mmCIF file of C-alpha atoms in Angstrom:
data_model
loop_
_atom_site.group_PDB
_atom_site.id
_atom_site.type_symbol
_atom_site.label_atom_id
_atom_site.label_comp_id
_atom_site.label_asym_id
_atom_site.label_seq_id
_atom_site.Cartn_x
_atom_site.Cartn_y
_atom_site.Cartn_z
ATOM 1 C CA UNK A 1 0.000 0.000 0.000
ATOM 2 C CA UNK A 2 3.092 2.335 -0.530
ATOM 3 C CA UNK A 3 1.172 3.744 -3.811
ATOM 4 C CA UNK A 4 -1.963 4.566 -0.871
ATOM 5 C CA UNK A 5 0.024 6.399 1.300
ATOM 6 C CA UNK A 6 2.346 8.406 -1.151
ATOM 7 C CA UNK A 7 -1.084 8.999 -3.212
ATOM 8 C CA UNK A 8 -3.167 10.052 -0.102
ATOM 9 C CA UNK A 9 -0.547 12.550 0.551
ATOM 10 C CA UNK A 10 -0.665 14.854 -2.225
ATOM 11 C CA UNK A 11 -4.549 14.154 -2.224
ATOM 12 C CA UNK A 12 -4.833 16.165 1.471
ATOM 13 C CA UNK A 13 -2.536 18.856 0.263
ATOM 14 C CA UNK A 14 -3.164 18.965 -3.748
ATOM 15 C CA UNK A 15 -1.092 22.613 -4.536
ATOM 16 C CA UNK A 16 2.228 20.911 -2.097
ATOM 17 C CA UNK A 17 5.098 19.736 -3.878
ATOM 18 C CA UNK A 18 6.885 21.139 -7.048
ATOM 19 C CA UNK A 19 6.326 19.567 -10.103
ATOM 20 C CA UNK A 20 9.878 19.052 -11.629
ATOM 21 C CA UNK A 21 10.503 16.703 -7.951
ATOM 22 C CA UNK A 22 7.619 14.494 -9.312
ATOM 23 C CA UNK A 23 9.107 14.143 -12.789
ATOM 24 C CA UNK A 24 12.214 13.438 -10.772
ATOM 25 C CA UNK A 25 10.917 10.713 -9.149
ATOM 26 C CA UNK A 26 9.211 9.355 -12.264
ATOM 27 C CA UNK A 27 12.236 9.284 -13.600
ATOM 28 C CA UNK A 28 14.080 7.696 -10.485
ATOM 29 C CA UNK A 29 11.341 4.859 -10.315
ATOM 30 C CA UNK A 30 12.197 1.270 -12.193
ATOM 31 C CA UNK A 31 9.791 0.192 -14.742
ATOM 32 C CA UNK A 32 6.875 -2.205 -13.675
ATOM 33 C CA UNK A 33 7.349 -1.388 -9.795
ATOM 34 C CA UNK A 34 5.346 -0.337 -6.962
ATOM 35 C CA UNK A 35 7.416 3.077 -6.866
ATOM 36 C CA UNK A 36 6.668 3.763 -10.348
ATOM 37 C CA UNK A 37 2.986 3.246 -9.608
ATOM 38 C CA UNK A 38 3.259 5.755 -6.678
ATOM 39 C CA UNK A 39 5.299 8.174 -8.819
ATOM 40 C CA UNK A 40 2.471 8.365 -11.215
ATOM 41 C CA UNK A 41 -0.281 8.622 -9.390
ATOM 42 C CA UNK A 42 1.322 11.675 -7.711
ATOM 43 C CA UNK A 43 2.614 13.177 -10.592
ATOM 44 C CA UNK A 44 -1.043 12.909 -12.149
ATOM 45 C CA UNK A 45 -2.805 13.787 -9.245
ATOM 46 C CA UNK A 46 -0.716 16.919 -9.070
ATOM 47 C CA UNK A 47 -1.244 17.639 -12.769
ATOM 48 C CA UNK A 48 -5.633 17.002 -12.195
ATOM 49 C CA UNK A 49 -5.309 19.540 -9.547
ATOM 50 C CA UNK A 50 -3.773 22.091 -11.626
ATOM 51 C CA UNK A 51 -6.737 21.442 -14.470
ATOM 52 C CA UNK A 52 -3.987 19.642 -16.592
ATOM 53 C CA UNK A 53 -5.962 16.545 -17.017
ATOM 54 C CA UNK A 54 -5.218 15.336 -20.635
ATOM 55 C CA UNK A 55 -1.212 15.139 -18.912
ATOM 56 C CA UNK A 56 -2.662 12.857 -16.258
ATOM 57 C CA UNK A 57 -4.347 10.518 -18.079
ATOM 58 C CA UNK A 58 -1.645 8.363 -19.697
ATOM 59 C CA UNK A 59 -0.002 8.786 -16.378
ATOM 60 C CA UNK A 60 -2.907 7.167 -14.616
ATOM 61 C CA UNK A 61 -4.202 4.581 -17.639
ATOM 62 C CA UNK A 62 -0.255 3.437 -16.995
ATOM 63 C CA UNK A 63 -0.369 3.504 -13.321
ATOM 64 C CA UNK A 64 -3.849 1.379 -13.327
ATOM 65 C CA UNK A 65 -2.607 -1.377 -15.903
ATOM 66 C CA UNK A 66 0.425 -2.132 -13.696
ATOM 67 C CA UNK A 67 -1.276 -1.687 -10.287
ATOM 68 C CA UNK A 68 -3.726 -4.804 -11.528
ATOM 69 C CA UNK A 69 -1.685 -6.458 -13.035
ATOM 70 C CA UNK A 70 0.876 -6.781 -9.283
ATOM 71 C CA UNK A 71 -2.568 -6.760 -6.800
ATOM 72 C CA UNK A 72 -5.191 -8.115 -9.074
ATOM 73 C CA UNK A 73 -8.565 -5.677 -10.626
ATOM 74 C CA UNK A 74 -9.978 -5.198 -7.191
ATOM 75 C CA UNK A 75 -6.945 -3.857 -4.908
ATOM 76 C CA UNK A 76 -7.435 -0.744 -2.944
ATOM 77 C CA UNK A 77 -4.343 0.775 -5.522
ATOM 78 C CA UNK A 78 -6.489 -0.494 -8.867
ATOM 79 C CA UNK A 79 -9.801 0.744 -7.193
ATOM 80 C CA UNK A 80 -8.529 4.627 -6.177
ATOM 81 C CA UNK A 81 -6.225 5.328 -9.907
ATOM 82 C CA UNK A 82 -9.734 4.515 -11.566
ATOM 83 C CA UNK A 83 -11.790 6.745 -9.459
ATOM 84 C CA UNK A 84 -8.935 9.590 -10.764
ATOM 85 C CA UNK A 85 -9.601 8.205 -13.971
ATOM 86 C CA UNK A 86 -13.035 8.449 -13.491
ATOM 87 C CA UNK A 87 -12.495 12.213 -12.982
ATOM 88 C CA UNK A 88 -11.455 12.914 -16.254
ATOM 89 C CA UNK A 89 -14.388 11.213 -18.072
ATOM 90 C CA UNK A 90 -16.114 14.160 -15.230
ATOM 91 C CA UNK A 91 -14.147 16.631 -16.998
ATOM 92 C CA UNK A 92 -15.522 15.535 -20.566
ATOM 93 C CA UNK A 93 -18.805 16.058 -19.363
ATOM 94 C CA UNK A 94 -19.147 12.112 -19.206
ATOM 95 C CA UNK A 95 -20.942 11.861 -15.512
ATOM 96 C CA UNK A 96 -23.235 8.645 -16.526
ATOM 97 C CA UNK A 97 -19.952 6.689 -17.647
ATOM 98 C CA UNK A 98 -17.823 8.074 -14.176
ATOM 99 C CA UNK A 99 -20.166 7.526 -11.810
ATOM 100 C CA UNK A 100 -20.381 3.491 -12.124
ATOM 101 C CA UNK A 101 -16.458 3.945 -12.042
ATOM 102 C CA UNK A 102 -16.652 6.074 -8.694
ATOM 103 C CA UNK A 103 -19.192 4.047 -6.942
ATOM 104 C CA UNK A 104 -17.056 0.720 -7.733
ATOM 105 C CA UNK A 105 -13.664 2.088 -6.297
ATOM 106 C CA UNK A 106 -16.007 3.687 -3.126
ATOM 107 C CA UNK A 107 -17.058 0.384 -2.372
ATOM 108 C CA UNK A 108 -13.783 -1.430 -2.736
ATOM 109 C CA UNK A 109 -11.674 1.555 -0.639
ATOM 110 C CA UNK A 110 -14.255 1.351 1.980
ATOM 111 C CA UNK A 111 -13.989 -2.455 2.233
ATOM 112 C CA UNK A 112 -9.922 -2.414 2.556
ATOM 113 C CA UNK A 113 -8.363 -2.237 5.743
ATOM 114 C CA UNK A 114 -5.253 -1.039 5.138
ATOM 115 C CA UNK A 115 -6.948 2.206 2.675
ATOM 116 C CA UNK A 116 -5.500 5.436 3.940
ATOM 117 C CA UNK A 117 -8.618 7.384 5.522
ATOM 118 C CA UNK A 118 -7.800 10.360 2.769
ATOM 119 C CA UNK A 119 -8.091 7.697 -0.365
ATOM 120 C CA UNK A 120 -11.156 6.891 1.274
ATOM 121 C CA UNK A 121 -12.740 10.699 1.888
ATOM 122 C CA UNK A 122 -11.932 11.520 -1.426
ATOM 123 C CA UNK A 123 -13.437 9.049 -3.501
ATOM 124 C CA UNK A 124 -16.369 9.006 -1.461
ATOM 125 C CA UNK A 125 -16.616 13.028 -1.913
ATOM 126 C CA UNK A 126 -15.770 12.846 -5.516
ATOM 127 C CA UNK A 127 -18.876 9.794 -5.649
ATOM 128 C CA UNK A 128 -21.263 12.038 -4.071
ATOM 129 C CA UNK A 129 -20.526 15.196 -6.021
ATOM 130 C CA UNK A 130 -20.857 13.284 -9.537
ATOM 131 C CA UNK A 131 -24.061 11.841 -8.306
ATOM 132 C CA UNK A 132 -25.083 15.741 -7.224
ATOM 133 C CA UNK A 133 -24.514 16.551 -10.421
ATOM 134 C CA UNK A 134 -26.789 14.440 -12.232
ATOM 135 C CA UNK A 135 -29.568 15.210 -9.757
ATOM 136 C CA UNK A 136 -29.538 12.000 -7.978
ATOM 137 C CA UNK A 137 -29.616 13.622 -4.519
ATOM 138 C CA UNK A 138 -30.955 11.132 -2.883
ATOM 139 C CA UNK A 139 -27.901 8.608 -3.454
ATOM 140 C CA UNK A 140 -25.135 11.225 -3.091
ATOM 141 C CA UNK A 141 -26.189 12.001 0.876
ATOM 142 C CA UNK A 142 -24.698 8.578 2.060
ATOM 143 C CA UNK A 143 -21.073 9.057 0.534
ATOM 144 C CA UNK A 144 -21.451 12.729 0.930
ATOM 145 C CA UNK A 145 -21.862 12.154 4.886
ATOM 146 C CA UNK A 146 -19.211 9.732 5.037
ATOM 147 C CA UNK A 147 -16.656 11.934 3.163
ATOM 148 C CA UNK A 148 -17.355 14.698 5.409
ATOM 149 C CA UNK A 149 -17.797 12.455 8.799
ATOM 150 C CA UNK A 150 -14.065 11.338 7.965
ATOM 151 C CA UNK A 151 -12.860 14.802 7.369
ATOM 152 C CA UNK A 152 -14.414 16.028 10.551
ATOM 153 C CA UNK A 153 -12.405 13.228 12.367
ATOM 154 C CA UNK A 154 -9.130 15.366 11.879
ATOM 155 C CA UNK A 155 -7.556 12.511 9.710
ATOM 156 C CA UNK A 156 -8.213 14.179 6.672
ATOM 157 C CA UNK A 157 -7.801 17.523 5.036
ATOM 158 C CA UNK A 158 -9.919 17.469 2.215
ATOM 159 C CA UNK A 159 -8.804 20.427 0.795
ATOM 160 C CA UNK A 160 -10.145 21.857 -2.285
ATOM 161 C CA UNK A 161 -13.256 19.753 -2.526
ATOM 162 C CA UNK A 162 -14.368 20.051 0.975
ATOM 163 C CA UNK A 163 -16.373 23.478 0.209
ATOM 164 C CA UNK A 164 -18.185 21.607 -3.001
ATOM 165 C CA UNK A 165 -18.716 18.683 -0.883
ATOM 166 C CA UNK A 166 -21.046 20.425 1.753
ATOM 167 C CA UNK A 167 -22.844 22.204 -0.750
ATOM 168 C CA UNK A 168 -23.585 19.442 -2.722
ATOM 169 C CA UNK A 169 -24.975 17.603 0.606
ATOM 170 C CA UNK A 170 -26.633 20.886 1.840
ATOM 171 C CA UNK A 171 -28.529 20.449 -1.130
ATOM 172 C CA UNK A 172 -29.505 16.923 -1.213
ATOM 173 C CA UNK A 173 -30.921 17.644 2.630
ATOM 174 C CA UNK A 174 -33.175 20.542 1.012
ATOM 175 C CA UNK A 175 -34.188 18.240 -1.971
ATOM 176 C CA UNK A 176 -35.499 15.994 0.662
ATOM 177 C CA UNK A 177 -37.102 18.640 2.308
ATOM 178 C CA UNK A 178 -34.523 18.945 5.245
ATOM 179 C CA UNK A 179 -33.627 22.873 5.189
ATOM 180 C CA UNK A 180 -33.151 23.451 8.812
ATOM 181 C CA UNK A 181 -30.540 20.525 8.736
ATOM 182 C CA UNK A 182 -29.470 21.625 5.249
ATOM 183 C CA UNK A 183 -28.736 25.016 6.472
ATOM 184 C CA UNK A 184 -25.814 24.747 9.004
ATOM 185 C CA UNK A 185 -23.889 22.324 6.435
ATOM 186 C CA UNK A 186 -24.750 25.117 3.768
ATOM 187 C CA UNK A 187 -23.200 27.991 5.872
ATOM 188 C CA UNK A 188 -20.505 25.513 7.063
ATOM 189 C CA UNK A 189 -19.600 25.679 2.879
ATOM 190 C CA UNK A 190 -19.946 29.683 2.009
ATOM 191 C CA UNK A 191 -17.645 29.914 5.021
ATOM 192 C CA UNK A 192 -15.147 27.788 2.857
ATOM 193 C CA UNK A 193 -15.908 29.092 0.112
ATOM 194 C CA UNK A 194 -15.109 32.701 1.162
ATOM 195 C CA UNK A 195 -12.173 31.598 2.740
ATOM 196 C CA UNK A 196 -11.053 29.560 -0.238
ATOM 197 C CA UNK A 197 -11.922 31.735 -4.001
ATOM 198 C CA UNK A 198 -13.207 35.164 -2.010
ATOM 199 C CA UNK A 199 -16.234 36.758 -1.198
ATOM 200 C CA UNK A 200 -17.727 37.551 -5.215
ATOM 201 C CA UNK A 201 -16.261 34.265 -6.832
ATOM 202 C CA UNK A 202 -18.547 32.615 -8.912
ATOM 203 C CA UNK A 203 -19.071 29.708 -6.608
ATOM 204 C CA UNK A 204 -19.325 32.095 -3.772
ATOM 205 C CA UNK A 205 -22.023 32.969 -4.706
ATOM 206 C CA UNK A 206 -23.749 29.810 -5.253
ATOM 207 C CA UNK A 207 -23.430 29.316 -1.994
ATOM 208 C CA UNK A 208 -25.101 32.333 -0.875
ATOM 209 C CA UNK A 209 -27.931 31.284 -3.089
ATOM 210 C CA UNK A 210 -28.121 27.542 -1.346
ATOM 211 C CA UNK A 211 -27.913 29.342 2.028
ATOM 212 C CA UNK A 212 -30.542 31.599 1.049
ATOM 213 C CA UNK A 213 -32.834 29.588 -0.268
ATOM 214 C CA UNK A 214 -32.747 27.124 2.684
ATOM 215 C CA UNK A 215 -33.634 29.939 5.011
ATOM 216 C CA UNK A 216 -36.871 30.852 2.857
ATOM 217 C CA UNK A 217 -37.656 27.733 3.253
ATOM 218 C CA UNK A 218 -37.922 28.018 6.689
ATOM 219 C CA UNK A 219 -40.451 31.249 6.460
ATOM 220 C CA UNK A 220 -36.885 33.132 7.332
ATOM 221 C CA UNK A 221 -36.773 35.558 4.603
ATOM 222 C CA UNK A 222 -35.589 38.640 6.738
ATOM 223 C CA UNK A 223 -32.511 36.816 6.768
ATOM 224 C CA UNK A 224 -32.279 35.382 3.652
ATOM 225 C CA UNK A 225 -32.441 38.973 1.955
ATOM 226 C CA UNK A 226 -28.925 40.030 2.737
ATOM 227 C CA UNK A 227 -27.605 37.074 1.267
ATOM 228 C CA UNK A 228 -29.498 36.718 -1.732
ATOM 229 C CA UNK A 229 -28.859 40.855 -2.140
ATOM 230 C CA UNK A 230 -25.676 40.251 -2.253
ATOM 231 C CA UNK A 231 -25.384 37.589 -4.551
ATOM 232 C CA UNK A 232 -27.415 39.418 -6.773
ATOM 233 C CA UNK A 233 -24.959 42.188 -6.726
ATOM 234 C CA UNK A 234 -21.716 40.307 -7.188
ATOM 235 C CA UNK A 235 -23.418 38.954 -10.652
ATOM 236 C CA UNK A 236 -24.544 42.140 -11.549
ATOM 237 C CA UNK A 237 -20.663 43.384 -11.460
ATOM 238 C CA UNK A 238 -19.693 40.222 -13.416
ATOM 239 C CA UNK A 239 -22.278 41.580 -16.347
ATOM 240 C CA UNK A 240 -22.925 37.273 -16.356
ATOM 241 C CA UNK A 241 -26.347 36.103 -16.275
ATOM 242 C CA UNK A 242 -26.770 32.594 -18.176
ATOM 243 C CA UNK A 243 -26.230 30.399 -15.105
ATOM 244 C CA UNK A 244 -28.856 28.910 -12.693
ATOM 245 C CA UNK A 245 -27.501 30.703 -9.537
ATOM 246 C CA UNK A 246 -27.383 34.391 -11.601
ATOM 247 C CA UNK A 247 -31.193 33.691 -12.247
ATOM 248 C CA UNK A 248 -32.283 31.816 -8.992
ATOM 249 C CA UNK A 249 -30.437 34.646 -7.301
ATOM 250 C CA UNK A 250 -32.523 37.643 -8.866
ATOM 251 C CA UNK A 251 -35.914 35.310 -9.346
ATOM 252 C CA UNK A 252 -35.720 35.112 -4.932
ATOM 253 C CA UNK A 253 -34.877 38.654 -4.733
ATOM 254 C CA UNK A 254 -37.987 39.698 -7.228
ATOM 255 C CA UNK A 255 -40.163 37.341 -4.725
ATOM 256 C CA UNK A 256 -39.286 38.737 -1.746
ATOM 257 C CA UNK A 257 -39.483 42.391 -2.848
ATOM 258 C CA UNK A 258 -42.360 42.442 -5.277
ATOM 259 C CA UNK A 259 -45.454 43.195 -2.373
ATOM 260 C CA UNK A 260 -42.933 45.390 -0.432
ATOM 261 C CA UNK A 261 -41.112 47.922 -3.418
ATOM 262 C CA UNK A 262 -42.457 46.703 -7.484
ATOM 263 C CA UNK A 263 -40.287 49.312 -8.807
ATOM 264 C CA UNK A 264 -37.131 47.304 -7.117
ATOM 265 C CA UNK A 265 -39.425 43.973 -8.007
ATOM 266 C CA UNK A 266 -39.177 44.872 -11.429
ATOM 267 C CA UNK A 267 -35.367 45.139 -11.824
ATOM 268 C CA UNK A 268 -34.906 41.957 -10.392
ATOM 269 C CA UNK A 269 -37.066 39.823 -12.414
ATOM 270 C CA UNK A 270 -35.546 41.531 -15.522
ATOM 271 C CA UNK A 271 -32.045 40.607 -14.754
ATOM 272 C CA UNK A 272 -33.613 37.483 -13.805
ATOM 273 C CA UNK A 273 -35.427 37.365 -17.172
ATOM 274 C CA UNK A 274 -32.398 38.575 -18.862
ATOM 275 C CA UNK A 275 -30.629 35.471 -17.923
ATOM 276 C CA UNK A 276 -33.269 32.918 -18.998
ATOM 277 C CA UNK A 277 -33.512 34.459 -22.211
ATOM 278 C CA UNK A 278 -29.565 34.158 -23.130
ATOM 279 C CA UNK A 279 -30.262 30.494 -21.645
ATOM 280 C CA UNK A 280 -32.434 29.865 -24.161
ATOM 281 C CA UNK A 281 -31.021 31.538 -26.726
ATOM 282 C CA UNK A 282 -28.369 29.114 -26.506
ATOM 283 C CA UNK A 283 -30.205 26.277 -27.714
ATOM 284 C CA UNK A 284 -30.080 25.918 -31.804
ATOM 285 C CA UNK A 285 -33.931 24.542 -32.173
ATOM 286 C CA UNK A 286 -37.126 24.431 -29.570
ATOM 287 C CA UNK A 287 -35.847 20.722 -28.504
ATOM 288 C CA UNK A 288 -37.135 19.019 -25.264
ATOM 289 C CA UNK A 289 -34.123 20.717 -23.611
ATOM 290 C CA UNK A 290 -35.197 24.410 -24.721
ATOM 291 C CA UNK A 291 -38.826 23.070 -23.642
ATOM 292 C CA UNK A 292 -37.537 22.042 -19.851
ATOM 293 C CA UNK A 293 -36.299 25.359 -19.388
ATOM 294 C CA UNK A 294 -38.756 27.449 -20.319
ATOM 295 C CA UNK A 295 -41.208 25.834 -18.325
ATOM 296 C CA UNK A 296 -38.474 26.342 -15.113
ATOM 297 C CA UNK A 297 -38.382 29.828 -15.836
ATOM 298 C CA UNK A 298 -42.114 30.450 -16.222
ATOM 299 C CA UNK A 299 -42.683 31.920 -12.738
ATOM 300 C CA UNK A 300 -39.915 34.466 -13.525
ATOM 301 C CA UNK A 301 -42.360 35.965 -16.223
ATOM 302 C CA UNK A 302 -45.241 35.381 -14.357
ATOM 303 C CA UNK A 303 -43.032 37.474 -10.894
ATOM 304 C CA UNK A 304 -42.447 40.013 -13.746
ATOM 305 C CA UNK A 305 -46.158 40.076 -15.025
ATOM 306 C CA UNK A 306 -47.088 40.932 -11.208
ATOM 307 C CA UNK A 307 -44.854 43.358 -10.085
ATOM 308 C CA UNK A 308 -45.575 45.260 -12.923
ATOM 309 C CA UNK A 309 -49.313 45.067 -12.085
ATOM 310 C CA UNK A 310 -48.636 45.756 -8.212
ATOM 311 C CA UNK A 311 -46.801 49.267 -9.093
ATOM 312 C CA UNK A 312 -49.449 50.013 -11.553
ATOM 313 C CA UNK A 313 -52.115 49.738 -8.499
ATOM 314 C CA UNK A 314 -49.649 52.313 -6.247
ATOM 315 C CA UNK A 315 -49.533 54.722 -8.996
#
């Protein structure tokens, strides 16, 4: 389990180490040996965290075929290298074909005795944040929890995909209908997040959003108002609309103020609007796809529709 432990130590600390010492001991490693499967897995781990995944992938499709061919197609060493490679068919937008992958090597890892806890946390995040991203919240709490529950052990340092990890189970626990357990684990990942890409980064403010939204659904909109304000604002200065959290953003903002101020109502739901329209501008014929959307952003019409009505009756 050499290849576990040199592996699980660039994993907790993916930006340590320099590059050309990696090559180095690449280079250093004899052919066919356990050291050689180490060296690669660093070296491509290293390279995945620095977006440089086409470099990593002969690396790892290397690494894999020796690693089964010394412990055999279901060793810990095997199991983790194909959740990385798993990662880049994530990258290709290819989430159907990783997520059989992920699941696999989460079952094996959390089946071996000797599997470093941070080869475990990390496929078990990674599992749970490809299943978040097909919508499948349901299955993504259980290795969501269990990523997290290991972190929060001290064994672990996660790292960079800690923040996306609690957001993606905040969510599941709201898609479930769990918001006041949802929203600690939500704040719990816009703390991270601020800490970790600063306070207007895109997925920033995504997290404000999730946060925000779990508190209206709690009847707390006083509170959620700041935060959705704010993430309203920090897209306006982008100029970026055509993403769900632009739009969901403005959409909750032109709810909560269309009753209190239209006027302000009205803004809202047209940056709102703004962004559904370049959505679907997007798409080259009136597909299914085109169809799905439009139908999501109905109310955002509808918000408009009304606050234009409610400042007509204050006139």
């Amino acid at each position: 389990m050499a290849v576990c432990s040199a592996a699980a130590a660039q994993v907790s600390d993916p930006l340590a180490g320099i590059e050309a010492d990696a090559r180095a001991a690449l280079t250093e490693s004899r052919a066919g040996s356990e050291e050689r499967v180490a060296a690669q897995v660093t070296l491509a781990i290293l390279l995945q965290s620095r977006g440089r995944y086409q470099e990593a992938e002969p690396l790892l499709r290397d690494a894999h075929a020796l690693a089964m061919r010394r412990e055999g197609t279901d060793s810990a060493v095997a199991a983790f290298i194909s959740s990385r490679l798993a990662l880049q068919l994530f990258v290709l937008d290819r989430a159907e074909a990783a997520e059989p992958l992920l699941r696999r090597a989460a079952t094996i890892l959390s089946a071996a005795r000797d599997a470093p806890p941070p080869f475990v946390a990390m496929v078990l995040l990674d599992h749970g944040l490809v299943l978040a991203h097909l919508g499948r919240h349901g299955e993504a709490e259980a290795p969501l929890r269990r990523g997290v529950a290991l972190v929060d052990t001290g064994a672990v340092d996660a790292g960079l995909v800690l923040p996306g990890a609690l957001l993606a189970l905040g969510t599941a626990l709201r898609a479930r209908g769990q918001a006041a357990e949802a929203e600690p684990v939500l704040r719990r990942a816009l703390t991270l997040h601020e800490a970790q890409f600063g306070r207007d980064h895109f997925a920033t403010r995504v997290a404000l959003v999730a946060v925000g939204a779990a508190l209206r659904e709690q009847g707390r909109e006083g509170e959620a108002e700041p935060l959705l304000r704010r993430a309203v604002y920090a897209h306006a200065a982008t100029g970026i609309w055509d993403n769900f959290a632009a739009i969901s953003a403005a959409t909750a903002m032109g709810q909560l103020t269309r009753r209190r101020s239209p006027g302000e109502a009205r803004v809202f739901y047209a940056r709102a609007a703004l962004g559904a329209q370049r959505r679907i501008a997007q798409y080259r014929d009136h597909g299914p796809a085109a169809q799905a959307e439009l139908r999501s952003f109905a109310p955002i019409f509808v918000g408009q529709v009304e606050a234009a009505w409610w400042m007509g009756v204050r006139k």
